[in-house]
Tab-separated table of N, CA, C and O in Angstrom:
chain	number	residue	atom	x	y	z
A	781	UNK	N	23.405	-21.910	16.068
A	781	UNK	CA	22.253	-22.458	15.387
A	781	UNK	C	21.495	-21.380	14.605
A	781	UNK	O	21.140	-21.680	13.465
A	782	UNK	N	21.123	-19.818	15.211
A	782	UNK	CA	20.444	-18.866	14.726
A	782	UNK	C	21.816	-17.892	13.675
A	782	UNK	O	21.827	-16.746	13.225
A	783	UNK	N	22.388	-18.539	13.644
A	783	UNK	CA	23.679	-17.276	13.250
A	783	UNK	C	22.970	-16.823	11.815
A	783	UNK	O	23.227	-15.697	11.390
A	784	UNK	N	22.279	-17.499	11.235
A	784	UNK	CA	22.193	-16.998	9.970
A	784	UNK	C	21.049	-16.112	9.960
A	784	UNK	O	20.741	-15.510	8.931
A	785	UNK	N	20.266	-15.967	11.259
A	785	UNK	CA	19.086	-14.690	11.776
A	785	UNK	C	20.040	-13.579	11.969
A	785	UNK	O	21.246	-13.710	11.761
A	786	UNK	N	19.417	-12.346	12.420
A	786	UNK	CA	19.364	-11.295	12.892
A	786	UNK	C	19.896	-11.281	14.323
A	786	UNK	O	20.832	-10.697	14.870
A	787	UNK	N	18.746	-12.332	14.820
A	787	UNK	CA	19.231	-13.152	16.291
A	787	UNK	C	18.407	-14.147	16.809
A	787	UNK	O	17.342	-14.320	16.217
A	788	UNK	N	18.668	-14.890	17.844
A	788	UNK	CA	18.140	-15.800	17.943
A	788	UNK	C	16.685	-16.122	18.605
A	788	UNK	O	16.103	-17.179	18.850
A	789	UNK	N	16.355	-14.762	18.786
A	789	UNK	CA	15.072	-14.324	19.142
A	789	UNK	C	14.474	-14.715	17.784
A	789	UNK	O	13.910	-15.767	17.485
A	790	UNK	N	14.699	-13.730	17.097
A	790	UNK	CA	13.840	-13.322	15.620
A	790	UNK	C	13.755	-15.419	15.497
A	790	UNK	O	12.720	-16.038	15.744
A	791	UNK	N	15.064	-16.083	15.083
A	791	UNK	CA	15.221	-17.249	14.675
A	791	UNK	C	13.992	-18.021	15.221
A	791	UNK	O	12.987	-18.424	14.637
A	792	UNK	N	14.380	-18.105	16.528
A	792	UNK	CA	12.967	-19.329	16.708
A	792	UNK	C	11.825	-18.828	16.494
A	792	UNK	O	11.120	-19.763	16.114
A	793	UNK	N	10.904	-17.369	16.532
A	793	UNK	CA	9.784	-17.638	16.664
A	793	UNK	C	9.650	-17.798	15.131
A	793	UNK	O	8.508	-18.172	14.864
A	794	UNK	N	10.596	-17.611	13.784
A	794	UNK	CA	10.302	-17.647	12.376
A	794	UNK	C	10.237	-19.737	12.201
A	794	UNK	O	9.557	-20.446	11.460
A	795	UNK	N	11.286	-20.087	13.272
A	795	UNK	CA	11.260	-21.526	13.032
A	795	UNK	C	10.306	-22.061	13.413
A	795	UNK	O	10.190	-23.271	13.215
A	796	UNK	N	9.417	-21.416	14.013
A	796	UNK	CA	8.048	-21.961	14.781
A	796	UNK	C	6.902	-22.316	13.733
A	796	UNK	O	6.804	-21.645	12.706
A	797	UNK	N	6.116	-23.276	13.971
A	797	UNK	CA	5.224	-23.464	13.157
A	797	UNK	C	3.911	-22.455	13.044
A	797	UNK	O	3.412	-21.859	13.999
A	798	UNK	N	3.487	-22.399	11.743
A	798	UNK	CA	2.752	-21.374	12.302
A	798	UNK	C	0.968	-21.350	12.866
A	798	UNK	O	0.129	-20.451	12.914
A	799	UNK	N	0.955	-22.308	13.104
A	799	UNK	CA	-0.112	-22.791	13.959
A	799	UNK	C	0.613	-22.756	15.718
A	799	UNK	O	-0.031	-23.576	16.371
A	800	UNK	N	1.364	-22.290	16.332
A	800	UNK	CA	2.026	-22.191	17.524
A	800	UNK	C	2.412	-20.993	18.002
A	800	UNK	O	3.474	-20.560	17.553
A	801	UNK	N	1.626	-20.109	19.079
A	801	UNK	CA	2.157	-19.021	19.399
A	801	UNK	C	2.118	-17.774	18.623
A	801	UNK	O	1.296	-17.661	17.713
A	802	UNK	N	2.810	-16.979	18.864
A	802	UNK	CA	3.003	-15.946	18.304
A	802	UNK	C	4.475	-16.634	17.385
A	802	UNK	O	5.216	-17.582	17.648
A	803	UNK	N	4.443	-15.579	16.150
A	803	UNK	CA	5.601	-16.237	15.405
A	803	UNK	C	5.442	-15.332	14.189
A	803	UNK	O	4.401	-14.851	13.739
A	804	UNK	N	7.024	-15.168	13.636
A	804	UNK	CA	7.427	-14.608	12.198
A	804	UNK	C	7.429	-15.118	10.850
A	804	UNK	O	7.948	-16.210	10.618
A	805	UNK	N	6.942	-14.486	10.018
A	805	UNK	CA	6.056	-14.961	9.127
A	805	UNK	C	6.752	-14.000	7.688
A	805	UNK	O	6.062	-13.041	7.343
A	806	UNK	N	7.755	-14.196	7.078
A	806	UNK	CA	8.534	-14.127	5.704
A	806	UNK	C	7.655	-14.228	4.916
A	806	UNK	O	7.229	-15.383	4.891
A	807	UNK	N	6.851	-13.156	3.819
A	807	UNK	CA	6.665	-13.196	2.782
A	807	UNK	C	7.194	-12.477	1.566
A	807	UNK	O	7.650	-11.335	1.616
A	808	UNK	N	7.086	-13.395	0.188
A	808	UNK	CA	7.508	-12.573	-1.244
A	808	UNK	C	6.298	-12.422	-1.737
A	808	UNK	O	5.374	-13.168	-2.065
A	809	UNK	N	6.551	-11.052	-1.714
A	809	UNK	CA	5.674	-10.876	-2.803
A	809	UNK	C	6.233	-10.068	-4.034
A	809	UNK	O	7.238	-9.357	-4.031
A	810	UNK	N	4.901	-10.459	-5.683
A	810	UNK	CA	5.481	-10.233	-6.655
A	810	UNK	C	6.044	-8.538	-6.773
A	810	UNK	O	5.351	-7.790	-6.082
A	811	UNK	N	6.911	-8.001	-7.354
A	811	UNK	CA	7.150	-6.573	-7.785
A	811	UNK	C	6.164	-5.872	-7.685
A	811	UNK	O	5.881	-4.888	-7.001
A	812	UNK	N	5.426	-6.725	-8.765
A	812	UNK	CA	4.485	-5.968	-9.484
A	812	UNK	C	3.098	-5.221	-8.057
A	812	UNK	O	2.430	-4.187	-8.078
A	813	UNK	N	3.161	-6.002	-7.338
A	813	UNK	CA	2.057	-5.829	-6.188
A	813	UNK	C	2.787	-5.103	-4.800
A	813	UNK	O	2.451	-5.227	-3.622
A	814	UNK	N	3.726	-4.434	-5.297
A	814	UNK	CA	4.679	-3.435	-4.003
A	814	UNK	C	4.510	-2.241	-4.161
A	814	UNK	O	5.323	-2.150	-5.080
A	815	UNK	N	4.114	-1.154	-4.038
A	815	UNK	CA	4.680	0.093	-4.541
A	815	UNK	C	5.896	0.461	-4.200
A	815	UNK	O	6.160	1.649	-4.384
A	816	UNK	N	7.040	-0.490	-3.577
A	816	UNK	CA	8.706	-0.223	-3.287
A	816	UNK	C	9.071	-1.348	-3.929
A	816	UNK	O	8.965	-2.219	-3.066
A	817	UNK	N	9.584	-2.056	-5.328
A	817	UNK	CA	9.681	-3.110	-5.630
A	817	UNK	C	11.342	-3.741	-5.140
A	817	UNK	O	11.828	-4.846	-5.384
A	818	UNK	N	11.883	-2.681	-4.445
A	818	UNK	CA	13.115	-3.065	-4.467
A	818	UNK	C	12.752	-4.211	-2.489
A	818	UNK	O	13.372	-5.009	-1.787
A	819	UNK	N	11.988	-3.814	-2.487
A	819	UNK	CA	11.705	-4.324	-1.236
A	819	UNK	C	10.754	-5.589	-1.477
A	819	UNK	O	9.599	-5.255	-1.211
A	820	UNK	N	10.818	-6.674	-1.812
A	820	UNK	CA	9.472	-7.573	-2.283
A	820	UNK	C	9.565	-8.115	-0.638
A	820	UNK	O	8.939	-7.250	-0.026
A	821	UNK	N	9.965	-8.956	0.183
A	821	UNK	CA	9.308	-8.853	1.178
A	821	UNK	C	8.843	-8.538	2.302
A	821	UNK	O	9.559	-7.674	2.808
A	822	UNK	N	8.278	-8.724	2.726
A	822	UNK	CA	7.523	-8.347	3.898
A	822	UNK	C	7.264	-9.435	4.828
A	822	UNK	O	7.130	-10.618	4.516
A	823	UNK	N	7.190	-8.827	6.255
A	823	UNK	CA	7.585	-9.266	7.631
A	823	UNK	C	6.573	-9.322	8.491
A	823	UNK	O	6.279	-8.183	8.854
A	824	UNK	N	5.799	-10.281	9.060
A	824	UNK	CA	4.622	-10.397	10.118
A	824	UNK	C	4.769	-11.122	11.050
A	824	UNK	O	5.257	-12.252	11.069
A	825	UNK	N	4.170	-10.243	12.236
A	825	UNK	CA	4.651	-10.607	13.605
A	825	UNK	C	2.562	-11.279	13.912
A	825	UNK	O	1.630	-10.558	14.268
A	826	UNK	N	2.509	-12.701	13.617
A	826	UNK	CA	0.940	-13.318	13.777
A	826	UNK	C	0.688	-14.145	15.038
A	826	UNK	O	1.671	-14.642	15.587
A	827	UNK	N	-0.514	-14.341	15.546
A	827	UNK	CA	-0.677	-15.038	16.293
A	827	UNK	C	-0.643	-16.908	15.736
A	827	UNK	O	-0.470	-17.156	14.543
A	828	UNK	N	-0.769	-17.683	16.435
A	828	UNK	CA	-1.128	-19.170	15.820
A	828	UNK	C	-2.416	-18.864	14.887
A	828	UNK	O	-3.360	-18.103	15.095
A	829	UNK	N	-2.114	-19.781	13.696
A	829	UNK	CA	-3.278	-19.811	12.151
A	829	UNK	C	-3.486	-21.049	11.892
A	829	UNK	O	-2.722	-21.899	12.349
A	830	UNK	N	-4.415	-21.341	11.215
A	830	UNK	CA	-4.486	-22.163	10.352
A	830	UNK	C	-5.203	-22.031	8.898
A	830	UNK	O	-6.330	-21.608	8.642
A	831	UNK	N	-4.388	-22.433	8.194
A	831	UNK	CA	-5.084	-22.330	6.797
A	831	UNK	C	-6.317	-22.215	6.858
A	831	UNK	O	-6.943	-22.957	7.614
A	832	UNK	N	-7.015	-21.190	6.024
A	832	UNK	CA	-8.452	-21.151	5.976
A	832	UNK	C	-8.804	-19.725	6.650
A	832	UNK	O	-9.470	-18.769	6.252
A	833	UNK	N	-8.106	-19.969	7.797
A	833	UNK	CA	-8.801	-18.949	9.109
A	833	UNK	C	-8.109	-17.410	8.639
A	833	UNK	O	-6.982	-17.384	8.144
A	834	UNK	N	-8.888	-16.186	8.846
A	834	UNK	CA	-8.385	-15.187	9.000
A	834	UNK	C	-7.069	-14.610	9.858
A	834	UNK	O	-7.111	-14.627	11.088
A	835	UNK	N	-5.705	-14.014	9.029
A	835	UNK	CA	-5.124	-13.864	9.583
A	835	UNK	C	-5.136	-12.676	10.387
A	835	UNK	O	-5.301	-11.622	9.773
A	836	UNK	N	-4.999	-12.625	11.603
A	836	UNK	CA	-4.819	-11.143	12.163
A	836	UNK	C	-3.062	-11.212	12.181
A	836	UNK	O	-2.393	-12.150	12.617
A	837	UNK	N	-2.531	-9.892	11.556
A	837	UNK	CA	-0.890	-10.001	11.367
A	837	UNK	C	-0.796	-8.198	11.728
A	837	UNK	O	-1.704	-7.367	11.763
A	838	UNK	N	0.878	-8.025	11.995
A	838	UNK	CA	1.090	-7.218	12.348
A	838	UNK	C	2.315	-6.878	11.465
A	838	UNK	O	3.458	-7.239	11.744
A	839	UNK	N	1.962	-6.122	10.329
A	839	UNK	CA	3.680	-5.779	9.193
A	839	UNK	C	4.221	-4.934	9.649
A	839	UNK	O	3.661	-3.879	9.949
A	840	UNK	N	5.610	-5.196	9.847
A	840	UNK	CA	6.687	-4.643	10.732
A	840	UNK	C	8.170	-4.589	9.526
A	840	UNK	O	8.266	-5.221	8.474
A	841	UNK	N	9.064	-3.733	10.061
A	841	UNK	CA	10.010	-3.114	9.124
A	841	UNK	C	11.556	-3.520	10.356
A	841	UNK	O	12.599	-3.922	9.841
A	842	UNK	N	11.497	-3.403	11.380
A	842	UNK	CA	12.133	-3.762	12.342
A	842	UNK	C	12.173	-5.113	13.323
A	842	UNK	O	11.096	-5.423	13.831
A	843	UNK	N	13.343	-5.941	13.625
A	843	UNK	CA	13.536	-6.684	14.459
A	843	UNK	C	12.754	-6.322	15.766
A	843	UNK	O	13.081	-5.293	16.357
A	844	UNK	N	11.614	-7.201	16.317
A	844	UNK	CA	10.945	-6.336	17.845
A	844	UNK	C	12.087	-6.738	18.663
A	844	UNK	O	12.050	-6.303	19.814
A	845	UNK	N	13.346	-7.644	18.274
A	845	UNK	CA	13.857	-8.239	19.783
A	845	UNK	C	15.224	-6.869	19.091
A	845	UNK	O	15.198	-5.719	19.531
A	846	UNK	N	16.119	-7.250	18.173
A	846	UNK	CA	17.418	-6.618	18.512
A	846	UNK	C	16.994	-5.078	17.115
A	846	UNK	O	17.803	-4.151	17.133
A	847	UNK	N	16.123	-4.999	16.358
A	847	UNK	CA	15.992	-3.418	16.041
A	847	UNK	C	16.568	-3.767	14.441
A	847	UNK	O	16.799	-2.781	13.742
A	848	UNK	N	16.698	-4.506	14.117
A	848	UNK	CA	17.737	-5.132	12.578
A	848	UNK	C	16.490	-4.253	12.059
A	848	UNK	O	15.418	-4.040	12.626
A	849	UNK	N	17.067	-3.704	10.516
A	849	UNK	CA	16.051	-3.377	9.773
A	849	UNK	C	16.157	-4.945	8.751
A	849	UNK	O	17.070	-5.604	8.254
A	850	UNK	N	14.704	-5.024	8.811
A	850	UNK	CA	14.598	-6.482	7.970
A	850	UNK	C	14.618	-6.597	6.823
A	850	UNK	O	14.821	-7.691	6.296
A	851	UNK	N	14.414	-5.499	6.150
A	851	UNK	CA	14.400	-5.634	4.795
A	851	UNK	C	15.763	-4.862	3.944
A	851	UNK	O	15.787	-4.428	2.792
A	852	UNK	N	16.921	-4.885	5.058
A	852	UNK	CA	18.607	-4.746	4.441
A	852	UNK	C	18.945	-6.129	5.081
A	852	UNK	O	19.937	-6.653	4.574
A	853	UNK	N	18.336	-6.849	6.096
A	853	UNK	CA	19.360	-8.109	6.248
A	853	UNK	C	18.944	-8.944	5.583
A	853	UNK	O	19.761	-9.464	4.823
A	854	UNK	N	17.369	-9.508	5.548
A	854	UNK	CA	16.881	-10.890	4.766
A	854	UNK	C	16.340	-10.031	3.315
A	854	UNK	O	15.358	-9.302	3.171
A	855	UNK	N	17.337	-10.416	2.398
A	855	UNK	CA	17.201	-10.383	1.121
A	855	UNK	C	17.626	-11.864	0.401
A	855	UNK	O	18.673	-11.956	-0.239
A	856	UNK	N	16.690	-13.026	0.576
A	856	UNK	CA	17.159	-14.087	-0.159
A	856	UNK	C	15.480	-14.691	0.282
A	856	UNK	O	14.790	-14.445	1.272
A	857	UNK	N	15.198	-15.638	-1.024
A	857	UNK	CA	14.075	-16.425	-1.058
A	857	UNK	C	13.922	-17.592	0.388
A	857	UNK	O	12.801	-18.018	0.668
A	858	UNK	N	14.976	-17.960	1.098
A	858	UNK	CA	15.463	-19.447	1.881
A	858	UNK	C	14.903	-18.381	3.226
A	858	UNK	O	15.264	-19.098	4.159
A	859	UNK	N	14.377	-17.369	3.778
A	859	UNK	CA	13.679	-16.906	5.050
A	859	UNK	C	12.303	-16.766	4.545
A	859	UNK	O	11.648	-15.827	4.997
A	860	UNK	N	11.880	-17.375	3.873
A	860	UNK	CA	10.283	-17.391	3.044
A	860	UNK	C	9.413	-18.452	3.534
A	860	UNK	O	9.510	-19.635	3.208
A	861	UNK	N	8.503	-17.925	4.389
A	861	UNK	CA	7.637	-18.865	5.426
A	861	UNK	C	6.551	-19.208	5.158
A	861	UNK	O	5.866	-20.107	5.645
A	862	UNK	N	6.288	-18.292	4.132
A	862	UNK	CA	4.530	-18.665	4.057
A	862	UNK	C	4.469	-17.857	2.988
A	862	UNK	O	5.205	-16.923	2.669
A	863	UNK	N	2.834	-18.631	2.088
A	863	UNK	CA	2.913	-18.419	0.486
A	863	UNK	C	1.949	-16.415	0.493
A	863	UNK	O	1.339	-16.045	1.496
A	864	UNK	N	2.008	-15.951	-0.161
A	864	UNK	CA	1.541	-14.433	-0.646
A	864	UNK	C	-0.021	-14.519	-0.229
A	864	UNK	O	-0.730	-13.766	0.439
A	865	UNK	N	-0.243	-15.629	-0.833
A	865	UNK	CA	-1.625	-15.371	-1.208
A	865	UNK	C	-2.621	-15.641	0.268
A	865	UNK	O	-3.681	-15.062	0.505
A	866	UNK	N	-2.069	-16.491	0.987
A	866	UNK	CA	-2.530	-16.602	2.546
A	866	UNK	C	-2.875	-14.794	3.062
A	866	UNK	O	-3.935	-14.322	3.473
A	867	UNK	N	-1.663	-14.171	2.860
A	867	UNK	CA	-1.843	-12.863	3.641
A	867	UNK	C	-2.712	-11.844	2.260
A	867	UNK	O	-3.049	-10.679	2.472
């Protein structure tokens, strides 16, 4: 079911809604707003949110469960969880 994650750790808490728990949180952002553009997104490990509310997030470069570097495995728009402008 997770094969197309890292693993199936990472998988569910990204499939999680993000009003639920702790959970992974895929964003793109534009080039232009990276100073590494080859890297547009970025990876947050958040508590439950809801629109509106301040996010407290934690940007991370590594898998916390199996160590994947995240930004050589998810390079495609389809692991994109949540819009730029929220964070």
């Amino acid at each position: 079911m997770y094969q197309q994650f890292c693993c199936a750790r990472f998988g569910i808490r990204h499939e999680v809604s993000r009003e639920d728990g702790m959970n992974l949180r895929v964003v793109k952002r534009h080039p232009d707003d990276q100073p590494d553009s080859r890297n547009i997104y970025r990876f947050y490990v958040t508590p439950g949110y809801r629109i509106g509310q301040e996010v407290k997030r934690l940007n991370i470069r590594y898998c916390p469960f199996c160590g994947t570097d995240l930004h050589d495995f998810y390079r495609s728009d389809q692991f994109v969880n949540e819009e730029p402008d929220i964070f």
